[in-house]
């Protein structure tokens, strides 16, 4: 079937190498049946395992080349090439299962999990899982299933704990932020109150200053008036005959002037 599929030189070369390895694997397993010595059997099994690894690498390389040439091929050719790839993967998986059977027969308890996957993805396929399960006893299957369930339950519990811790931390953080926000609000309110008080105090100080300045001016003016009146009184007492100084209204003239005025009145009445 493969000879009828049109392939590029690269794909044809890789395909030929894979087929050569498959023939070598078939011959190797036939020789393994004829070998009786356990050491020689182990050595032969190692050689077969290396060939299977090489086959896996070549299948991956075949898949990469197929993807690179997919745009240049027709859909029918791509389908035939993909079918050929799946056929090689199945044949390789059959040799993997055969290897596990021989390993079990040889009594090797440390069976290497030679995972050929889907040929290119590296993930075990459903067919591989069926082949692995078929080589296990019922008790082993039950134990493996219980172990997997326990691991899953533990992972779920750990996830729940992480979620609960995350929620708790989030709640504490929210409460802390709310408290800090409230405290900042109170501080802002206090600052506003202090600023308002400072403004009122400044206005009050200015008003008091203006009132004090006005009172000082009035007091100074009254003081000057009083000083002027006292000065006039002193001058009148010292110089009573000085005509340049007018009498202060409401102020009685000096005693000497009153006497002179009396004598003048007597002279006028005698006449």
Short mmCIF file of C-alpha atoms in Angstrom, two decimals:
data_model
loop_
_atom_site.label_atom_id
_atom_site.label_comp_id
_atom_site.label_asym_id
_atom_site.label_seq_id
_atom_site.Cartn_x
_atom_site.Cartn_y
_atom_site.Cartn_z
CA UNK A 1 0.00 0.00 0.00
CA UNK A 2 2.80 2.42 0.91
CA UNK A 3 4.52 1.92 -2.46
CA UNK A 4 1.44 3.33 -4.20
CA UNK A 5 1.45 6.56 -2.13
CA UNK A 6 3.29 9.50 -3.72
CA UNK A 7 5.96 10.70 -1.30
CA UNK A 8 8.70 13.29 -1.37
CA UNK A 9 12.30 12.01 -1.21
CA UNK A 10 12.55 12.95 2.49
CA UNK A 11 9.34 11.13 3.44
CA UNK A 12 10.31 8.12 1.34
CA UNK A 13 13.69 7.88 3.03
CA UNK A 14 12.19 8.12 6.55
CA UNK A 15 9.48 5.62 5.63
CA UNK A 16 12.08 3.15 4.35
CA UNK A 17 14.13 3.46 7.57
CA UNK A 18 11.03 2.82 9.70
CA UNK A 19 10.18 -0.30 7.67
CA UNK A 20 13.76 -1.54 8.02
CA UNK A 21 13.51 -1.15 11.81
CA UNK A 22 10.17 -3.00 11.84
CA UNK A 23 11.74 -5.94 9.97
CA UNK A 24 14.66 -5.92 12.41
CA UNK A 25 12.21 -5.93 15.35
CA UNK A 26 10.28 -8.87 13.89
CA UNK A 27 13.49 -10.86 13.37
CA UNK A 28 14.74 -9.88 16.83
CA UNK A 29 11.63 -11.15 18.61
CA UNK A 30 11.83 -14.39 16.60
CA UNK A 31 15.44 -14.86 17.74
CA UNK A 32 14.39 -14.07 21.31
CA UNK A 33 12.18 -17.16 21.36
CA UNK A 34 15.19 -19.33 20.53
CA UNK A 35 17.50 -17.83 23.19
CA UNK A 36 17.51 -19.78 26.48
CA UNK A 37 20.17 -17.89 28.44
CA UNK A 38 18.63 -15.13 30.57
CA UNK A 39 21.58 -12.75 30.20
CA UNK A 40 21.50 -13.06 26.42
CA UNK A 41 17.74 -12.55 26.51
CA UNK A 42 18.17 -9.32 28.52
CA UNK A 43 20.82 -8.08 26.09
CA UNK A 44 18.61 -8.91 23.11
CA UNK A 45 15.70 -7.11 24.80
CA UNK A 46 17.85 -4.00 25.29
CA UNK A 47 18.75 -4.00 21.60
CA UNK A 48 15.10 -4.31 20.64
CA UNK A 49 14.20 -1.48 23.04
CA UNK A 50 16.78 0.78 21.37
CA UNK A 51 15.31 -0.03 17.97
CA UNK A 52 11.82 0.82 19.21
CA UNK A 53 13.08 4.16 20.51
CA UNK A 54 14.65 4.87 17.14
CA UNK A 55 11.36 3.95 15.47
CA UNK A 56 9.53 6.39 17.69
CA UNK A 57 11.97 9.17 16.71
CA UNK A 58 11.57 8.37 13.01
CA UNK A 59 7.76 8.36 13.28
CA UNK A 60 7.89 11.83 14.84
CA UNK A 61 10.20 13.01 12.08
CA UNK A 62 7.84 11.50 9.49
CA UNK A 63 4.95 13.42 11.06
CA UNK A 64 6.89 16.72 10.98
CA UNK A 65 7.76 16.29 7.30
CA UNK A 66 4.16 15.36 6.58
CA UNK A 67 2.92 18.57 8.17
CA UNK A 68 5.47 20.63 6.24
CA UNK A 69 4.34 19.12 2.94
CA UNK A 70 0.63 19.12 3.73
CA UNK A 71 -0.02 22.38 1.87
CA UNK A 72 1.67 21.04 -1.29
CA UNK A 73 -0.20 17.72 -1.37
CA UNK A 74 -3.76 17.04 -2.37
CA UNK A 75 -6.30 16.11 0.34
CA UNK A 76 -6.39 12.51 -0.92
CA UNK A 77 -2.61 12.17 -0.71
CA UNK A 78 -2.60 13.72 2.78
CA UNK A 79 -5.25 11.21 3.88
CA UNK A 80 -3.21 8.28 2.52
CA UNK A 81 -0.05 9.54 4.23
CA UNK A 82 -1.88 10.00 7.57
CA UNK A 83 -3.32 6.50 7.28
CA UNK A 84 0.17 5.15 6.67
CA UNK A 85 1.44 7.05 9.71
CA UNK A 86 -1.32 5.60 11.91
CA UNK A 87 -0.54 2.13 10.55
CA UNK A 88 3.12 2.53 11.54
CA UNK A 89 2.10 3.77 15.01
CA UNK A 90 -0.12 0.74 15.54
CA UNK A 91 2.62 -1.62 14.39
CA UNK A 92 5.08 0.06 16.73
CA UNK A 93 2.60 -0.21 19.62
CA UNK A 94 2.21 -3.93 18.88
CA UNK A 95 5.97 -4.38 19.31
CA UNK A 96 5.79 -2.37 22.57
CA UNK A 97 3.07 -4.71 23.87
CA UNK A 98 5.09 -7.71 22.74
CA UNK A 99 8.12 -6.38 24.61
CA UNK A 100 6.07 -6.03 27.80
CA UNK A 101 4.87 -9.58 27.42
CA UNK A 102 8.42 -10.89 27.10
CA UNK A 103 9.56 -8.78 30.05
CA UNK A 104 6.76 -10.25 32.17
CA UNK A 105 7.71 -13.73 31.04
CA UNK A 106 11.34 -13.15 31.92
CA UNK A 107 10.23 -12.28 35.46
CA UNK A 108 11.51 -8.70 35.39
CA UNK A 109 9.40 -6.84 37.95
CA UNK A 110 10.85 -3.47 37.09
CA UNK A 111 9.04 -3.04 33.80
CA UNK A 112 10.10 0.13 32.06
CA UNK A 113 7.16 2.23 30.94
CA UNK A 114 8.19 2.57 27.32
CA UNK A 115 5.59 5.13 26.27
CA UNK A 116 5.34 5.37 22.50
CA UNK A 117 2.26 7.62 22.78
CA UNK A 118 0.47 8.60 19.65
CA UNK A 119 3.70 8.57 17.73
CA UNK A 120 4.18 12.35 17.82
CA UNK A 121 2.32 13.88 20.74
CA UNK A 122 4.15 12.05 23.53
CA UNK A 123 0.82 11.40 25.33
CA UNK A 124 -0.37 7.80 25.92
CA UNK A 125 -3.27 6.86 23.66
CA UNK A 126 -6.32 4.86 24.67
CA UNK A 127 -4.89 1.90 22.81
CA UNK A 128 -1.66 2.10 24.84
CA UNK A 129 -3.65 2.27 28.08
CA UNK A 130 -5.64 -0.81 27.09
CA UNK A 131 -2.42 -2.67 26.30
CA UNK A 132 -0.89 -1.68 29.67
CA UNK A 133 -4.06 -2.62 31.55
CA UNK A 134 -4.22 -5.97 29.79
CA UNK A 135 -0.83 -6.90 31.23
CA UNK A 136 -2.03 -6.20 34.83
CA UNK A 137 -3.99 -8.49 37.13
CA UNK A 138 -7.39 -7.54 38.54
CA UNK A 139 -5.94 -6.76 41.96
CA UNK A 140 -3.25 -4.57 40.41
CA UNK A 141 -5.90 -2.71 38.44
CA UNK A 142 -7.96 -2.17 41.61
CA UNK A 143 -4.91 -1.00 43.56
CA UNK A 144 -3.87 1.35 40.76
CA UNK A 145 -7.39 2.75 40.55
CA UNK A 146 -7.61 3.27 44.33
CA UNK A 147 -4.21 4.94 44.36
CA UNK A 148 -5.22 7.28 41.56
CA UNK A 149 -8.47 8.11 43.37
CA UNK A 150 -6.57 8.86 46.59
CA UNK A 151 -4.18 11.12 44.73
CA UNK A 152 -7.10 12.91 43.10
CA UNK A 153 -8.85 13.38 46.46
CA UNK A 154 -5.67 14.76 48.00
CA UNK A 155 -5.24 17.17 45.10
CA UNK A 156 -8.85 18.32 45.51
CA UNK A 157 -8.36 18.85 49.25
CA UNK A 158 -5.19 20.84 48.63
CA UNK A 159 -7.03 22.95 46.09
CA UNK A 160 -9.85 23.58 48.59
CA UNK A 161 -7.35 24.63 51.25
CA UNK A 162 -5.64 27.00 48.83
CA UNK A 163 -9.00 28.52 47.86
CA UNK A 164 -10.01 28.94 51.53
CA UNK A 165 -6.68 30.53 52.40
CA UNK A 166 -6.97 32.84 49.41
CA UNK A 167 -10.48 33.89 50.46
CA UNK A 168 -9.34 34.46 54.04
CA UNK A 169 -6.40 36.58 52.93
CA UNK A 170 -8.68 38.52 50.59
CA UNK A 171 -11.19 39.17 53.39
CA UNK A 172 -8.45 40.34 55.78
CA UNK A 173 -6.97 42.57 53.11
CA UNK A 174 -10.37 44.10 52.34
CA UNK A 175 -11.03 44.74 56.06
CA UNK A 176 -7.59 46.31 56.49
CA UNK A 177 -8.07 48.54 53.47
CA UNK A 178 -11.51 49.60 54.70
CA UNK A 179 -10.10 50.48 58.13
CA UNK A 180 -7.27 52.47 56.57
CA UNK A 181 -9.74 54.26 54.30
CA UNK A 182 -11.94 55.20 57.27
CA UNK A 183 -8.91 56.39 59.22
CA UNK A 184 -7.75 58.53 56.31
CA UNK A 185 -11.26 60.01 56.08
CA UNK A 186 -11.16 60.96 59.75
CA UNK A 187 -7.71 62.50 59.33
CA UNK A 188 -8.93 64.56 56.38
CA UNK A 189 -11.93 65.74 58.40
CA UNK A 190 -9.66 66.75 61.28
CA UNK A 191 -7.37 68.63 58.91
CA UNK A 192 -10.36 70.47 57.44
CA UNK A 193 -11.53 71.40 60.95
CA UNK A 194 -8.06 72.63 61.90
CA UNK A 195 -7.78 74.65 58.69
CA UNK A 196 -11.19 76.25 59.32
CA UNK A 197 -10.19 77.05 62.92
CA UNK A 198 -6.94 78.62 61.75
CA UNK A 199 -8.82 80.80 59.26
CA UNK A 200 -11.30 81.93 61.94
CA UNK A 201 -8.48 82.67 64.39
CA UNK A 202 -6.64 84.67 61.72
CA UNK A 203 -9.73 86.70 60.97
CA UNK A 204 -10.34 87.30 64.69
CA UNK A 205 -6.74 88.44 65.20
CA UNK A 206 -7.04 90.87 62.29
CA UNK A 207 -10.32 92.25 63.67
CA UNK A 208 -8.84 92.68 67.14
CA UNK A 209 -5.81 94.37 65.63
CA UNK A 210 -8.01 96.83 63.76
CA UNK A 211 -10.04 97.56 66.92
CA UNK A 212 -6.90 98.04 69.01
CA UNK A 213 -5.45 100.41 66.41
CA UNK A 214 -8.68 102.44 66.38
CA UNK A 215 -8.80 102.62 70.21
CA UNK A 216 -5.18 103.71 70.32
CA UNK A 217 -5.86 106.51 67.85
CA UNK A 218 -8.83 107.74 69.89
CA UNK A 219 -6.87 107.56 73.14
CA UNK A 220 -3.98 109.44 71.56
CA UNK A 221 -6.34 112.15 70.25
CA UNK A 222 -7.98 112.58 73.66
CA UNK A 223 -4.58 112.66 75.29
CA UNK A 224 -3.47 115.46 72.98
CA UNK A 225 -6.66 117.45 73.72
CA UNK A 226 -6.17 117.09 77.46
CA UNK A 227 -2.53 118.08 77.16
CA UNK A 228 -3.52 121.16 75.13
CA UNK A 229 -6.11 122.25 77.68
CA UNK A 230 -3.68 121.77 80.56
CA UNK A 231 -1.04 123.75 78.70
CA UNK A 232 -3.45 126.66 78.12
CA UNK A 233 -4.49 126.67 81.78
CA UNK A 234 -0.88 126.74 82.90
CA UNK A 235 -0.08 129.60 80.54
CA UNK A 236 -3.09 131.60 81.67
CA UNK A 237 -2.06 131.17 85.28
CA UNK A 238 1.51 132.13 84.60
CA UNK A 239 0.65 135.06 82.28
CA UNK A 240 -2.79 136.28 83.27
CA UNK A 241 -2.43 139.65 81.45
CA UNK A 242 -1.45 138.09 78.14
CA UNK A 243 -4.18 139.14 75.72
CA UNK A 244 -3.02 136.85 72.96
CA UNK A 245 -4.32 133.85 74.90
CA UNK A 246 -8.07 133.61 74.76
CA UNK A 247 -10.09 132.40 77.70
CA UNK A 248 -11.25 128.88 77.61
CA UNK A 249 -15.07 128.72 77.49
CA UNK A 250 -16.52 127.61 80.86
CA UNK A 251 -13.26 128.30 82.68
CA UNK A 252 -13.35 131.03 85.39
CA UNK A 253 -10.77 133.80 84.99
CA UNK A 254 -7.83 133.96 87.37
CA UNK A 255 -8.30 135.42 90.88
CA UNK A 256 -6.35 138.63 90.12
CA UNK A 257 -8.53 139.40 87.19
CA UNK A 258 -11.64 138.98 89.33
CA UNK A 259 -10.25 141.49 91.85
CA UNK A 260 -9.46 144.01 89.16
CA UNK A 261 -12.91 143.57 87.77
CA UNK A 262 -14.41 144.25 91.22
CA UNK A 263 -12.49 147.51 91.65
CA UNK A 264 -13.61 148.68 88.27
CA UNK A 265 -17.19 148.00 89.19
CA UNK A 266 -16.81 150.05 92.42
CA UNK A 267 -15.38 152.96 90.56
CA UNK A 268 -18.24 152.89 88.10
CA UNK A 269 -20.86 152.84 90.89
CA UNK A 270 -19.15 155.78 92.78
CA UNK A 271 -19.44 157.96 89.81
#
